[in-house]
Short mmCIF file of C-alpha atoms in Angstrom, two decimals:
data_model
loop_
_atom_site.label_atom_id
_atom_site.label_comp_id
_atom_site.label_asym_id
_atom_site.label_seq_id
_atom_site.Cartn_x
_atom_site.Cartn_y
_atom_site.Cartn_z
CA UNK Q 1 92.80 144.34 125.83
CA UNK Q 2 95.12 142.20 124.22
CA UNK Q 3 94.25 138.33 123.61
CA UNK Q 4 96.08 135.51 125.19
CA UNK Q 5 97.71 133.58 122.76
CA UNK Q 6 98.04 129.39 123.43
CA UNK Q 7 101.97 128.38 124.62
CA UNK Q 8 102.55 125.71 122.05
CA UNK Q 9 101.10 124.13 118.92
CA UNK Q 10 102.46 120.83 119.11
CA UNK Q 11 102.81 118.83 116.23
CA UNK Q 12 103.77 115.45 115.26
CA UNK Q 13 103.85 114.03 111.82
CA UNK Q 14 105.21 110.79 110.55
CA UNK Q 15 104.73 109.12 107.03
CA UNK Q 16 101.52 107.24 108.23
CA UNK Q 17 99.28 110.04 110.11
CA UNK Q 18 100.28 113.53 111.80
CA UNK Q 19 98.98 115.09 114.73
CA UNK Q 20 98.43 118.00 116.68
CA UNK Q 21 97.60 119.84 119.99
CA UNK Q 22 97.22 123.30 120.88
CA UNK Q 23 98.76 123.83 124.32
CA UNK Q 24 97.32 126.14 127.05
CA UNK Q 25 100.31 127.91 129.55
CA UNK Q 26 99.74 125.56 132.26
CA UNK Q 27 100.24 122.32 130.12
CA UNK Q 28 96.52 121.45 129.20
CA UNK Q 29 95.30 120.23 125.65
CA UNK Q 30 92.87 122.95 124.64
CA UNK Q 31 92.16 120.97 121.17
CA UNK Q 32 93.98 118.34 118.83
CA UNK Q 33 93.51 116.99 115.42
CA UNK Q 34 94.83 114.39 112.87
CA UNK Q 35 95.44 113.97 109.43
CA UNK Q 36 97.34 111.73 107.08
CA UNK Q 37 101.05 110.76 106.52
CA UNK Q 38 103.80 113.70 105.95
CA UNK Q 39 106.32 112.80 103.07
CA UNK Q 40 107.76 115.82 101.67
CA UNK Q 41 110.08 113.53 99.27
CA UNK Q 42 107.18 112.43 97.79
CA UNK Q 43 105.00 115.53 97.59
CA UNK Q 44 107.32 118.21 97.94
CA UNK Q 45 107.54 120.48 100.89
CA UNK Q 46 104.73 123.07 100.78
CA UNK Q 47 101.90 120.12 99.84
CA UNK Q 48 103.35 118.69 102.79
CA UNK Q 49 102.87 121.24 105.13
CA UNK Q 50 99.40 121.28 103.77
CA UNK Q 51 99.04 118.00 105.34
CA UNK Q 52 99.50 119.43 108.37
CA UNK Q 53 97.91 122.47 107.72
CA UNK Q 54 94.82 119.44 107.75
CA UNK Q 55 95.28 118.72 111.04
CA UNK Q 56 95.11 121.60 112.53
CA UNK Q 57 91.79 122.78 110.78
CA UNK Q 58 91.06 119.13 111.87
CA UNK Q 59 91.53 120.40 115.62
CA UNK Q 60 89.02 123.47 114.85
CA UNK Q 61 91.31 126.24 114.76
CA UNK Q 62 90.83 128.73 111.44
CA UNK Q 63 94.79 128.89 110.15
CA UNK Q 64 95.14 131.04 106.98
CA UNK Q 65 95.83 134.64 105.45
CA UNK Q 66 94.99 137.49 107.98
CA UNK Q 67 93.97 134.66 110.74
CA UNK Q 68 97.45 135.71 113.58
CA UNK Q 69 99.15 133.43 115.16
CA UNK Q 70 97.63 130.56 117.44
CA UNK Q 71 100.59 130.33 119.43
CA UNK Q 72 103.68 131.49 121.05
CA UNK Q 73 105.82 128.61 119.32
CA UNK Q 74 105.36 125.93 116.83
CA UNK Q 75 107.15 122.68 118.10
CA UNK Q 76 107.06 120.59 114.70
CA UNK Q 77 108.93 117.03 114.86
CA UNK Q 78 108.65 115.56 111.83
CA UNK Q 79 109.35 112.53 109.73
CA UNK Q 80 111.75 112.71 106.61
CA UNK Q 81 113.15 115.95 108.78
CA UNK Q 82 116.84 113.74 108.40
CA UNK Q 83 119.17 116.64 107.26
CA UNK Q 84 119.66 120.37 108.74
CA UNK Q 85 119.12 121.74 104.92
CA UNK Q 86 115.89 119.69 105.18
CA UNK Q 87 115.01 121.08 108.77
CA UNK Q 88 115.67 124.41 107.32
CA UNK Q 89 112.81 124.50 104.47
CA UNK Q 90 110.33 123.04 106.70
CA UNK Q 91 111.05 125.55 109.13
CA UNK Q 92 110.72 128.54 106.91
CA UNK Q 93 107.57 127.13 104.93
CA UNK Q 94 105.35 126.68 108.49
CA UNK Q 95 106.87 130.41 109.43
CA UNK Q 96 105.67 131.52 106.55
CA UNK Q 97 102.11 130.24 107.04
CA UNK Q 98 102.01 132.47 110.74
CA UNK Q 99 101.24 129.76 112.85
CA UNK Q 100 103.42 130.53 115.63
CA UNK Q 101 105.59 133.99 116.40
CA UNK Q 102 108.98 131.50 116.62
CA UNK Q 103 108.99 127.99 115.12
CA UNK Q 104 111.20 125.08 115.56
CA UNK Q 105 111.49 122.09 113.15
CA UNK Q 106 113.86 118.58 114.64
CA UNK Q 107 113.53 115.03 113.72
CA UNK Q 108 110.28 113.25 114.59
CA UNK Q 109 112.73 111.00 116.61
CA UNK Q 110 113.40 113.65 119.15
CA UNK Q 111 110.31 113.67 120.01
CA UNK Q 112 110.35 110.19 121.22
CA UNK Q 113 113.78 110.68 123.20
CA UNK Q 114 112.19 114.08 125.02
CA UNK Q 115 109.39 112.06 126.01
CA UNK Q 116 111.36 109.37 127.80
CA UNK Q 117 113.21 112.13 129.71
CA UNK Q 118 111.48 113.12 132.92
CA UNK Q 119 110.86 116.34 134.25
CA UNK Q 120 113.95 118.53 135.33
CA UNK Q 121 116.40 115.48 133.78
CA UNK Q 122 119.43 116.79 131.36
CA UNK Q 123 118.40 116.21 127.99
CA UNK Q 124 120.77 113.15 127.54
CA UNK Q 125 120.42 109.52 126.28
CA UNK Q 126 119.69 108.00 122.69
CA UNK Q 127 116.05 106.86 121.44
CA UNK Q 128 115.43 104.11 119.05
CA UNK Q 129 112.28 104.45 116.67
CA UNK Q 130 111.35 101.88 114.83
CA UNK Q 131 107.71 101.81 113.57
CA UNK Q 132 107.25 102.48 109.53
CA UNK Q 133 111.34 102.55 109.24
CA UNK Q 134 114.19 102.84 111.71
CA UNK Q 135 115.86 105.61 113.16
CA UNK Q 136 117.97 107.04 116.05
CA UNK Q 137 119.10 110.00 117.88
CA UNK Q 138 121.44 111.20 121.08
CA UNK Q 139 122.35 114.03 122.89
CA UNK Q 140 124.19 115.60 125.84
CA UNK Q 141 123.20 118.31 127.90
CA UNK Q 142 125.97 120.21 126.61
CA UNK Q 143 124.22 120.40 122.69
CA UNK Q 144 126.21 117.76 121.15
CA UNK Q 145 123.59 114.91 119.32
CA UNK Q 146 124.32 111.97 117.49
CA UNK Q 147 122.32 111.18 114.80
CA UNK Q 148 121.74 108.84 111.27
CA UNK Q 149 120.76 109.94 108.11
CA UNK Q 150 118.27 107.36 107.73
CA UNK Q 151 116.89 107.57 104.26
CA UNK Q 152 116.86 104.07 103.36
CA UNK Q 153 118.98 101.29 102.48
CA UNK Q 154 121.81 104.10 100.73
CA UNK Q 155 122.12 105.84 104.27
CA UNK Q 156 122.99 101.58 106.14
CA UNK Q 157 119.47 101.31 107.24
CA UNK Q 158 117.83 97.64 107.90
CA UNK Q 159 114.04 97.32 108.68
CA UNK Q 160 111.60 98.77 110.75
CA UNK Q 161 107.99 98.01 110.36
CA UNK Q 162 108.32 98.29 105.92
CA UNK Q 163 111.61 96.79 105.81
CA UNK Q 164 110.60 93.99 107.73
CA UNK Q 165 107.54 92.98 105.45
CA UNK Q 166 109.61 92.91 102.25
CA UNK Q 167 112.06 90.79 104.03
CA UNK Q 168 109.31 88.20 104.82
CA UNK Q 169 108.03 88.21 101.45
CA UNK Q 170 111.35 87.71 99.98
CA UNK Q 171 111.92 84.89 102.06
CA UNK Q 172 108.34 83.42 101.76
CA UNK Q 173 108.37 83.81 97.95
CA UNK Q 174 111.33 81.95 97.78
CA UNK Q 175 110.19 78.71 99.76
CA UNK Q 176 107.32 78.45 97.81
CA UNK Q 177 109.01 78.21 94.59
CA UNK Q 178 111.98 76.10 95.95
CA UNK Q 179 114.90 79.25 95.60
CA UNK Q 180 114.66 78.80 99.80
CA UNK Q 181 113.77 77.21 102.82
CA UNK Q 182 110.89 76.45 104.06
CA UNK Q 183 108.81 78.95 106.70
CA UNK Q 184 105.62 79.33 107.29
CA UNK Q 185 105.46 82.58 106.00
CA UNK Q 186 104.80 81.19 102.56
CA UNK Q 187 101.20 80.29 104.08
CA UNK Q 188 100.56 83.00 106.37
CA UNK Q 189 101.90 86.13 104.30
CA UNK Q 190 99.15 85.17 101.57
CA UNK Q 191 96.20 83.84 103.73
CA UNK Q 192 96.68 87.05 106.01
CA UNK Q 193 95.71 89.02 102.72
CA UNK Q 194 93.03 86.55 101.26
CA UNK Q 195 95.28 84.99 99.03
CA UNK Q 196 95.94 81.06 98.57
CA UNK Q 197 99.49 81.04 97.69
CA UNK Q 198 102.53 83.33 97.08
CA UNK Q 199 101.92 83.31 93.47
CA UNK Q 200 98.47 84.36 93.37
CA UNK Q 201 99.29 87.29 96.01
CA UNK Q 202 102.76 88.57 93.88
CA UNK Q 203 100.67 88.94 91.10
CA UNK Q 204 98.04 91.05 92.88
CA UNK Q 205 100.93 93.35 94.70
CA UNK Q 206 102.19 93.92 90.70
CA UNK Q 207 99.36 94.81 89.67
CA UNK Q 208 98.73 97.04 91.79
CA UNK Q 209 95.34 94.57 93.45
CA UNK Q 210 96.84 95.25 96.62
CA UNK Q 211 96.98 98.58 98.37
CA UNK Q 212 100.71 99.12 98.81
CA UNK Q 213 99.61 100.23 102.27
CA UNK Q 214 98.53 96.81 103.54
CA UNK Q 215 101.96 95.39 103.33
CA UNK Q 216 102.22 97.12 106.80
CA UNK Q 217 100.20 94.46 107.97
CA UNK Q 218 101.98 91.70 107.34
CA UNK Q 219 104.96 92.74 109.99
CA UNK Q 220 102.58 91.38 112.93
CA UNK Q 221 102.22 88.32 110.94
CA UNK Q 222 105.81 87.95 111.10
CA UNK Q 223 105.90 88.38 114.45
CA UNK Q 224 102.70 86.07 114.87
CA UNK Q 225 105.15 83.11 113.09
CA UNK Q 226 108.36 83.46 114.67
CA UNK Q 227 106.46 83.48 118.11
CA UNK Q 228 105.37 80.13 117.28
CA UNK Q 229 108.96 79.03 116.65
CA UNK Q 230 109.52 79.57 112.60
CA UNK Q 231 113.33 79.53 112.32
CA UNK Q 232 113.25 81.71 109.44
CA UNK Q 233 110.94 84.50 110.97
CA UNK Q 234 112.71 84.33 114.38
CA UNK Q 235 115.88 85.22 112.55
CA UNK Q 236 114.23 88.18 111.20
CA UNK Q 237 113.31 89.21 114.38
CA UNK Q 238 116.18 88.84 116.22
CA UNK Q 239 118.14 90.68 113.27
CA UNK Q 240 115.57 93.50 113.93
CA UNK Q 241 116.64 93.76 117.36
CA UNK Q 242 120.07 93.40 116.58
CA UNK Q 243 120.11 96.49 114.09
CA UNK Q 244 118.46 98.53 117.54
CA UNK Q 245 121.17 97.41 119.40
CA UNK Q 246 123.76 98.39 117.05
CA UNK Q 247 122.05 102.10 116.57
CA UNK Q 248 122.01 102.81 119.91
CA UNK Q 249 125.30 101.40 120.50
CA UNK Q 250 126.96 103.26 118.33
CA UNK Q 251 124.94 106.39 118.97
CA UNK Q 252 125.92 106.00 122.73
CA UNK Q 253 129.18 105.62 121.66
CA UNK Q 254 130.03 108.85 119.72
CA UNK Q 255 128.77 111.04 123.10
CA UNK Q 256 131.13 108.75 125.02
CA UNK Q 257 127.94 107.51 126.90
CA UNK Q 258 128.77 103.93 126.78
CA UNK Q 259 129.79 103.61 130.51
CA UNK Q 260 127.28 106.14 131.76
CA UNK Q 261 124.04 105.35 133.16
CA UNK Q 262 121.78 107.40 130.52
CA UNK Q 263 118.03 106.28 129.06
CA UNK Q 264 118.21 104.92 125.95
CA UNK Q 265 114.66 105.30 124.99
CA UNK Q 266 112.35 102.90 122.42
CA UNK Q 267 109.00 103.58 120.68
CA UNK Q 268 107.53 103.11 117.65
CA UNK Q 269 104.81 101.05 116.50
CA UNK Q 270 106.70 97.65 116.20
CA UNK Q 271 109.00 98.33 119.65
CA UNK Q 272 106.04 99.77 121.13
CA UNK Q 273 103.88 96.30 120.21
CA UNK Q 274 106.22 94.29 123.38
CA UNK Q 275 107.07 91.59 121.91
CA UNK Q 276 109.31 89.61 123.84
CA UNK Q 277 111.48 87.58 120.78
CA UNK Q 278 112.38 91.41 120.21
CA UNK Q 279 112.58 93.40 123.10
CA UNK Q 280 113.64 90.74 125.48
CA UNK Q 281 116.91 90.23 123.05
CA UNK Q 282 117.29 94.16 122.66
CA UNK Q 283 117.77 94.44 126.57
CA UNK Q 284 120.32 91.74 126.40
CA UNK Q 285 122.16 93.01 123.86
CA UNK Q 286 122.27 96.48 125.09
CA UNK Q 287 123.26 95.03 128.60
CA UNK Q 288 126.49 93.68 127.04
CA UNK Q 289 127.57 96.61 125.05
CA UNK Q 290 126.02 99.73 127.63
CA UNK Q 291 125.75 97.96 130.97
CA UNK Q 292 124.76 101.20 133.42
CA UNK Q 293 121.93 102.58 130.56
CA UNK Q 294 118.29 102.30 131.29
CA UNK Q 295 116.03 100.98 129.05
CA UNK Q 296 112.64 102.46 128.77
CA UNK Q 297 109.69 101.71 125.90
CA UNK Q 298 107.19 105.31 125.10
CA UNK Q 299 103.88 104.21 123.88
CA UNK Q 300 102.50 107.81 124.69
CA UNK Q 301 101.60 109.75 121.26
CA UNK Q 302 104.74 111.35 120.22
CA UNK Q 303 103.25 114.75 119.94
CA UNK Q 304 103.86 114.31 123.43
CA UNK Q 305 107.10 114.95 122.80
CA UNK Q 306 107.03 117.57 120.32
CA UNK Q 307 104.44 119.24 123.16
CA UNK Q 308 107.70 118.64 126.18
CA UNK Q 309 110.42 120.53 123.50
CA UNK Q 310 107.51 123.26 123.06
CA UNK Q 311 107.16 124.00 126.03
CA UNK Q 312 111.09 123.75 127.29
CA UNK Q 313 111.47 126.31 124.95
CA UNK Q 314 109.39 128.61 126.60
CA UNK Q 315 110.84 127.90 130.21
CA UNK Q 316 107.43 126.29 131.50
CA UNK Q 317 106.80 125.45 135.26
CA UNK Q 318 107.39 122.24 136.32
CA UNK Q 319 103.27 121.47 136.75
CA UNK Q 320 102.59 122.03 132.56
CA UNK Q 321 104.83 119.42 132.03
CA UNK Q 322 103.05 117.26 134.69
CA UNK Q 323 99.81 118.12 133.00
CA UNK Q 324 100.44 117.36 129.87
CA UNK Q 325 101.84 113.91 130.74
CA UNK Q 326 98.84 112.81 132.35
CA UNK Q 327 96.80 114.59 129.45
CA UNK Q 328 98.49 111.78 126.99
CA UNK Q 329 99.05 108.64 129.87
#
Protein backbone atom coordinates (compact mmCIF):
# COMPACT_ATOMS: atom_id res chain seq x y z
CA UNK A 1 0.00 0.00 0.00
CA UNK A 2 1.49 3.06 -0.97
CA UNK A 3 2.05 6.00 1.70
CA UNK A 4 0.35 9.30 1.56
CA UNK A 5 2.68 11.87 1.07
CA UNK A 6 1.92 15.64 2.89
CA UNK A 7 0.57 18.43 0.01
CA UNK A 8 3.07 21.12 0.79
CA UNK A 9 6.21 21.88 2.77
CA UNK A 10 5.91 25.41 3.26
CA UNK A 11 8.74 27.41 3.89
CA UNK A 12 9.60 30.85 4.73
CA UNK A 13 13.01 32.24 5.30
CA UNK A 14 14.16 35.77 5.73
CA UNK A 15 17.66 37.10 6.91
CA UNK A 16 16.54 37.08 10.65
CA UNK A 17 14.79 33.48 11.22
CA UNK A 18 13.14 30.89 8.65
CA UNK A 19 10.28 28.79 9.05
CA UNK A 20 8.42 25.93 8.11
CA UNK A 21 5.18 23.81 7.97
CA UNK A 22 4.37 20.59 6.59
CA UNK A 23 0.89 20.78 5.06
CA UNK A 24 -1.74 17.97 5.21
CA UNK A 25 -4.31 17.84 1.78
CA UNK A 26 -7.04 19.49 3.50
CA UNK A 27 -4.99 22.63 4.65
CA UNK A 28 -3.96 21.55 8.28
CA UNK A 29 -0.39 22.13 9.88
CA UNK A 30 0.76 18.60 10.61
CA UNK A 31 4.21 20.07 12.14
CA UNK A 32 6.43 23.34 11.83
CA UNK A 33 9.82 24.39 12.85
CA UNK A 34 12.27 27.40 12.96
CA UNK A 35 15.68 28.18 12.57
CA UNK A 36 17.92 31.15 12.00
CA UNK A 37 18.33 33.86 9.26
CA UNK A 38 18.87 32.71 5.40
CA UNK A 39 21.64 34.85 3.61
CA UNK A 40 23.05 33.00 0.82
CA UNK A 41 25.32 36.23 -0.09
CA UNK A 42 26.88 35.78 2.94
CA UNK A 43 27.21 32.01 3.28
CA UNK A 44 26.84 30.84 -0.07
CA UNK A 45 23.94 28.88 -1.33
CA UNK A 46 24.19 25.24 -0.19
CA UNK A 47 25.17 26.41 3.71
CA UNK A 48 22.15 28.27 3.23
CA UNK A 49 19.87 25.74 2.42
CA UNK A 50 21.35 24.02 5.38
CA UNK A 51 19.72 26.63 7.36
CA UNK A 52 16.71 25.52 6.31
CA UNK A 53 17.47 22.11 6.15
CA UNK A 54 17.50 23.20 10.34
CA UNK A 55 14.18 23.93 10.36
CA UNK A 56 12.75 21.31 9.10
CA UNK A 57 14.64 18.68 11.36
CA UNK A 58 13.50 21.44 13.83
CA UNK A 59 9.77 20.45 12.86
CA UNK A 60 10.68 16.56 13.49
CA UNK A 61 10.75 15.31 10.12
CA UNK A 62 14.13 13.03 9.23
CA UNK A 63 15.29 14.91 5.69
CA UNK A 64 18.49 13.34 4.25
CA UNK A 65 20.06 10.62 1.82
CA UNK A 66 17.63 7.64 1.18
CA UNK A 67 14.84 9.49 3.53
CA UNK A 68 11.91 10.21 0.05
CA UNK A 69 10.23 12.98 -0.26
CA UNK A 70 7.94 14.63 2.54
CA UNK A 71 5.84 16.24 0.13
CA UNK A 72 4.14 16.71 -3.09
CA UNK A 73 5.74 20.34 -3.55
CA UNK A 74 8.19 22.51 -1.85
CA UNK A 75 6.79 26.18 -1.75
CA UNK A 76 10.15 28.07 -0.70
CA UNK A 77 9.86 32.07 -0.54
CA UNK A 78 12.87 33.32 0.39
CA UNK A 79 14.87 36.36 1.25
CA UNK A 80 17.91 37.51 -0.98
CA UNK A 81 15.76 35.33 -3.77
CA UNK A 82 15.97 39.09 -5.87
CA UNK A 83 17.09 37.79 -9.36
CA UNK A 84 15.67 34.75 -11.61
CA UNK A 85 19.54 33.42 -11.91
CA UNK A 86 19.34 33.58 -8.08
CA UNK A 87 15.81 31.81 -7.94
CA UNK A 88 17.31 29.31 -10.20
CA UNK A 89 20.26 27.90 -7.83
CA UNK A 90 18.08 27.85 -4.91
CA UNK A 91 15.68 25.95 -6.74
CA UNK A 92 17.97 23.27 -7.99
CA UNK A 93 20.03 23.00 -4.60
CA UNK A 94 16.54 22.15 -2.38
CA UNK A 95 15.63 19.65 -5.54
CA UNK A 96 18.57 18.19 -5.12
CA UNK A 97 18.17 17.50 -1.39
CA UNK A 98 14.53 15.39 -2.34
CA UNK A 99 12.38 17.28 -0.28
CA UNK A 100 9.55 17.61 -2.49
CA UNK A 101 8.78 15.67 -6.09
CA UNK A 102 8.39 19.51 -7.77
CA UNK A 103 9.81 22.61 -6.05
CA UNK A 104 9.25 26.21 -6.51
CA UNK A 105 11.58 29.03 -5.32
CA UNK A 106 9.94 33.20 -5.58
CA UNK A 107 10.79 36.14 -3.54
CA UNK A 108 10.00 36.03 0.18
CA UNK A 109 7.86 39.13 -0.78
CA UNK A 110 5.35 37.08 -2.63
CA UNK A 111 4.59 35.49 0.05
CA UNK A 112 3.31 38.49 1.78
CA UNK A 113 1.23 39.70 -1.40
CA UNK A 114 -0.47 35.90 -1.68
CA UNK A 115 -1.40 36.22 1.77
CA UNK A 116 -3.31 39.47 1.44
CA UNK A 117 -5.23 37.94 -1.50
CA UNK A 118 -8.36 36.10 -0.43
CA UNK A 119 -9.60 32.96 -1.48
CA UNK A 120 -10.74 32.57 -5.23
CA UNK A 121 -9.34 36.48 -5.86
CA UNK A 122 -6.99 36.95 -9.18
CA UNK A 123 -3.61 37.05 -8.07
CA UNK A 124 -3.29 40.90 -8.60
CA UNK A 125 -2.10 43.91 -6.51
CA UNK A 126 1.48 44.99 -5.19
CA UNK A 127 2.83 44.20 -1.49
CA UNK A 128 5.18 46.36 0.38
CA UNK A 129 7.68 44.58 2.89
CA UNK A 130 9.49 46.40 4.94
CA UNK A 131 10.87 44.69 8.10
CA UNK A 132 14.94 44.02 8.09
CA UNK A 133 15.09 46.01 4.51
CA UNK A 134 12.54 47.09 1.94
CA UNK A 135 11.08 45.48 -0.86
CA UNK A 136 8.16 45.19 -3.34
CA UNK A 137 6.34 43.14 -5.77
CA UNK A 138 3.10 43.15 -8.33
CA UNK A 139 1.31 41.09 -10.50
CA UNK A 140 -1.67 40.55 -12.82
CA UNK A 141 -3.64 37.63 -13.28
CA UNK A 142 -2.41 37.42 -16.65
CA UNK A 143 1.58 36.52 -15.30
CA UNK A 144 2.99 39.85 -15.73
CA UNK A 145 4.86 41.07 -12.09
CA UNK A 146 6.60 44.05 -11.28
CA UNK A 147 9.34 43.82 -9.21
CA UNK A 148 12.84 45.68 -7.60
CA UNK A 149 16.05 44.36 -7.37
CA UNK A 150 16.47 45.35 -3.93
CA UNK A 151 19.98 44.61 -2.90
CA UNK A 152 20.81 47.66 -1.15
CA UNK A 153 21.57 51.14 -1.61
CA UNK A 154 23.27 50.19 -5.50
CA UNK A 155 19.75 48.71 -6.57
CA UNK A 156 17.77 52.78 -5.16
CA UNK A 157 16.79 51.21 -1.95
CA UNK A 158 16.12 53.54 1.31
CA UNK A 159 15.45 51.91 4.77
CA UNK A 160 13.50 49.36 6.20
CA UNK A 161 13.99 48.24 9.70
CA UNK A 162 18.43 48.31 9.18
CA UNK A 163 18.39 51.26 7.09
CA UNK A 164 16.45 53.11 9.40
CA UNK A 165 18.82 52.53 12.50
CA UNK A 166 21.94 53.74 10.69
CA UNK A 167 20.04 56.74 9.66
CA UNK A 168 19.28 57.58 13.35
CA UNK A 169 22.70 57.05 14.39
CA UNK A 170 24.04 59.19 11.74
CA UNK A 171 21.89 61.84 12.69
CA UNK A 172 22.29 61.34 16.52
CA UNK A 173 26.10 61.15 16.22
CA UNK A 174 26.12 64.24 14.58
CA UNK A 175 24.12 66.41 17.23
CA UNK A 176 26.16 65.27 19.81
CA UNK A 177 29.32 66.44 18.40
CA UNK A 178 27.82 69.70 16.92
CA UNK A 179 28.13 68.43 12.80
CA UNK A 180 23.93 68.56 13.31
CA UNK A 181 20.91 69.39 14.94
CA UNK A 182 19.75 68.57 17.84
CA UNK A 183 17.24 65.27 18.44
CA UNK A 184 16.77 63.33 21.02
CA UNK A 185 18.13 60.48 19.52
CA UNK A 186 21.56 61.48 20.72
CA UNK A 187 20.15 60.40 24.31
CA UNK A 188 17.93 57.66 23.56
CA UNK A 189 20.02 55.69 20.79
CA UNK A 190 22.83 55.25 23.60
CA UNK A 191 20.74 54.85 26.86
CA UNK A 192 18.50 52.23 24.89
CA UNK A 193 21.86 50.16 24.68
CA UNK A 194 23.37 51.00 28.20
CA UNK A 195 25.49 53.56 26.99
CA UNK A 196 25.84 57.30 28.37
CA UNK A 197 26.60 59.13 25.29
CA UNK A 198 27.16 58.68 21.51
CA UNK A 199 30.79 58.52 21.97
CA UNK A 200 31.02 55.89 24.44
CA UNK A 201 28.41 53.67 22.31
CA UNK A 202 30.45 54.37 18.62
CA UNK A 203 33.31 53.11 20.19
CA UNK A 204 31.67 49.90 21.46
CA UNK A 205 29.79 49.29 17.83
CA UNK A 206 33.75 49.56 16.38
CA UNK A 207 34.90 47.41 18.36
CA UNK A 208 32.85 45.09 17.84
CA UNK A 209 31.26 45.49 22.04
CA UNK A 210 28.06 45.54 20.46
CA UNK A 211 26.37 42.65 18.71
CA UNK A 212 25.81 44.04 15.22
CA UNK A 213 22.41 42.41 15.69
CA UNK A 214 21.11 44.79 18.36
CA UNK A 215 21.18 47.74 16.10
CA UNK A 216 17.73 46.25 15.07
CA UNK A 217 16.58 47.50 18.17
CA UNK A 218 17.10 50.80 17.99
CA UNK A 219 14.37 51.29 14.95
CA UNK A 220 11.48 51.19 17.74
CA UNK A 221 13.42 53.72 19.55
CA UNK A 222 13.12 55.83 16.63
CA UNK A 223 9.79 55.39 16.40
CA UNK A 224 9.43 55.78 20.34
CA UNK A 225 11.07 59.62 19.65
CA UNK A 226 9.38 60.87 16.74
CA UNK A 227 6.01 59.77 18.44
CA UNK A 228 6.81 62.16 21.04
CA UNK A 229 7.29 64.93 18.46
CA UNK A 230 11.33 64.89 17.64
CA UNK A 231 11.49 66.83 14.35
CA UNK A 232 14.41 65.00 13.27
CA UNK A 233 13.01 61.38 13.90
CA UNK A 234 9.54 62.29 12.53
CA UNK A 235 11.27 63.17 9.30
CA UNK A 236 12.74 59.83 9.22
CA UNK A 237 9.62 58.37 9.57
CA UNK A 238 7.67 60.05 7.31
CA UNK A 239 10.59 59.54 4.63
CA UNK A 240 10.08 55.79 5.46
CA UNK A 241 6.62 55.99 4.47
CA UNK A 242 7.28 58.04 1.67
CA UNK A 243 9.83 55.47 0.03
CA UNK A 244 6.47 52.76 0.51
CA UNK A 245 4.50 55.01 -1.24
CA UNK A 246 6.78 55.54 -4.02
CA UNK A 247 7.40 51.49 -4.39
CA UNK A 248 4.07 50.74 -4.65
CA UNK A 249 3.34 53.58 -6.79
CA UNK A 250 5.49 52.87 -9.19
CA UNK A 251 4.99 49.14 -9.00
CA UNK A 252 1.18 49.83 -9.58
CA UNK A 253 2.14 51.82 -12.24
CA UNK A 254 4.11 49.52 -14.62
CA UNK A 255 0.82 46.87 -14.56
CA UNK A 256 -1.22 49.96 -15.42
CA UNK A 257 -3.02 49.39 -12.00
CA UNK A 258 -3.00 52.90 -10.93
CA UNK A 259 -6.77 53.56 -11.58
CA UNK A 260 -7.88 50.07 -10.65
CA UNK A 261 -9.19 49.09 -7.42
CA UNK A 262 -6.42 46.29 -6.55
CA UNK A 263 -4.86 45.43 -2.76
CA UNK A 264 -1.79 46.81 -2.30
CA UNK A 265 -0.70 44.74 0.57
CA UNK A 266 1.90 45.75 3.72
CA UNK A 267 3.76 43.55 6.25
CA UNK A 268 6.83 43.33 7.69
CA UNK A 269 8.03 43.79 11.05
CA UNK A 270 8.20 47.69 11.11
CA UNK A 271 4.69 48.14 8.85
CA UNK A 272 3.34 45.36 10.72
CA UNK A 273 4.27 47.32 14.31
CA UNK A 274 0.97 50.12 13.34
CA UNK A 275 2.36 52.93 13.93
CA UNK A 276 0.31 55.69 13.02
CA UNK A 277 3.25 58.64 12.09
CA UNK A 278 3.88 55.80 9.39
CA UNK A 279 1.02 54.08 8.28
CA UNK A 280 -1.45 56.82 8.74
CA UNK A 281 0.86 58.98 6.11
CA UNK A 282 1.31 55.78 3.81
CA UNK A 283 -2.61 55.64 3.33
CA UNK A 284 -2.58 59.26 2.47
CA UNK A 285 -0.08 59.16 0.20
CA UNK A 286 -1.24 56.17 -1.61
CA UNK A 287 -4.81 57.80 -1.68
CA UNK A 288 -3.39 60.63 -3.83
CA UNK A 289 -1.38 58.71 -6.27
CA UNK A 290 -3.84 55.14 -6.44
CA UNK A 291 -7.20 56.42 -5.25
CA UNK A 292 -9.56 53.04 -5.96
CA UNK A 293 -6.57 50.52 -4.26
CA UNK A 294 -7.18 48.93 -0.96
CA UNK A 295 -4.89 49.02 1.62
CA UNK A 296 -4.47 46.06 3.81
CA UNK A 297 -1.51 45.34 6.68
CA UNK A 298 -0.55 41.00 7.03
CA UNK A 299 0.76 40.35 10.42
CA UNK A 300 0.07 36.51 9.83
CA UNK A 301 3.57 34.50 9.58
CA UNK A 302 4.53 34.71 6.04
CA UNK A 303 4.93 31.04 5.63
CA UNK A 304 1.41 31.60 5.38
CA UNK A 305 1.94 32.69 2.24
CA UNK A 306 4.48 30.47 0.95
CA UNK A 307 1.76 27.63 2.41
CA UNK A 308 -1.38 29.67 -0.05
CA UNK A 309 1.24 29.49 -3.41
CA UNK A 310 1.84 25.69 -2.26
CA UNK A 311 -1.10 24.77 -2.27
CA UNK A 312 -2.50 26.89 -5.52
CA UNK A 313 -0.13 24.95 -7.17
CA UNK A 314 -1.66 21.87 -6.49
CA UNK A 315 -5.33 23.08 -7.32
CA UNK A 316 -6.53 22.72 -3.54
CA UNK A 317 -10.28 23.01 -2.50
CA UNK A 318 -11.42 26.05 -1.39
CA UNK A 319 -11.74 24.65 2.58
CA UNK A 320 -7.51 23.97 2.80
CA UNK A 321 -7.11 27.36 2.15
CA UNK A 322 -9.75 28.25 4.84
CA UNK A 323 -7.93 25.94 7.17
CA UNK A 324 -4.85 27.03 6.95
CA UNK A 325 -5.83 30.69 7.47
CA UNK A 326 -7.36 30.09 10.65
CA UNK A 327 -4.35 27.63 11.47
CA UNK A 328 -2.01 30.99 11.37
CA UNK A 329 -4.98 33.89 12.51
Amino acid sequence: MGVTLASVLAIDAGNSKTDVALLAPDGSVLCSGQAGGFQPPRTGVAAAVDVLAEAIADAGLRAGPGAGPLAERVSACLANADFAVEERELAREIERRGWGRTTAVHNDTFALLRSGLPTGADPCGVAVVCGAGINCVGMTPDGRTARFPAVGRISGDWGGGGGLAEEALWFAARAEDGRGGPTELARALPAHLGHPSMASLIEAMHLGRVPHARRHELTPVLFAVAAAGDPVALSLVHRQADEVVAMASVALGRLGLLGQAVPVVLGGSVLAAGHPQLNDRIATGLTARAPRARTCVITAPPVLGAGLLGLDALGSPPEAYEKLRAHFG
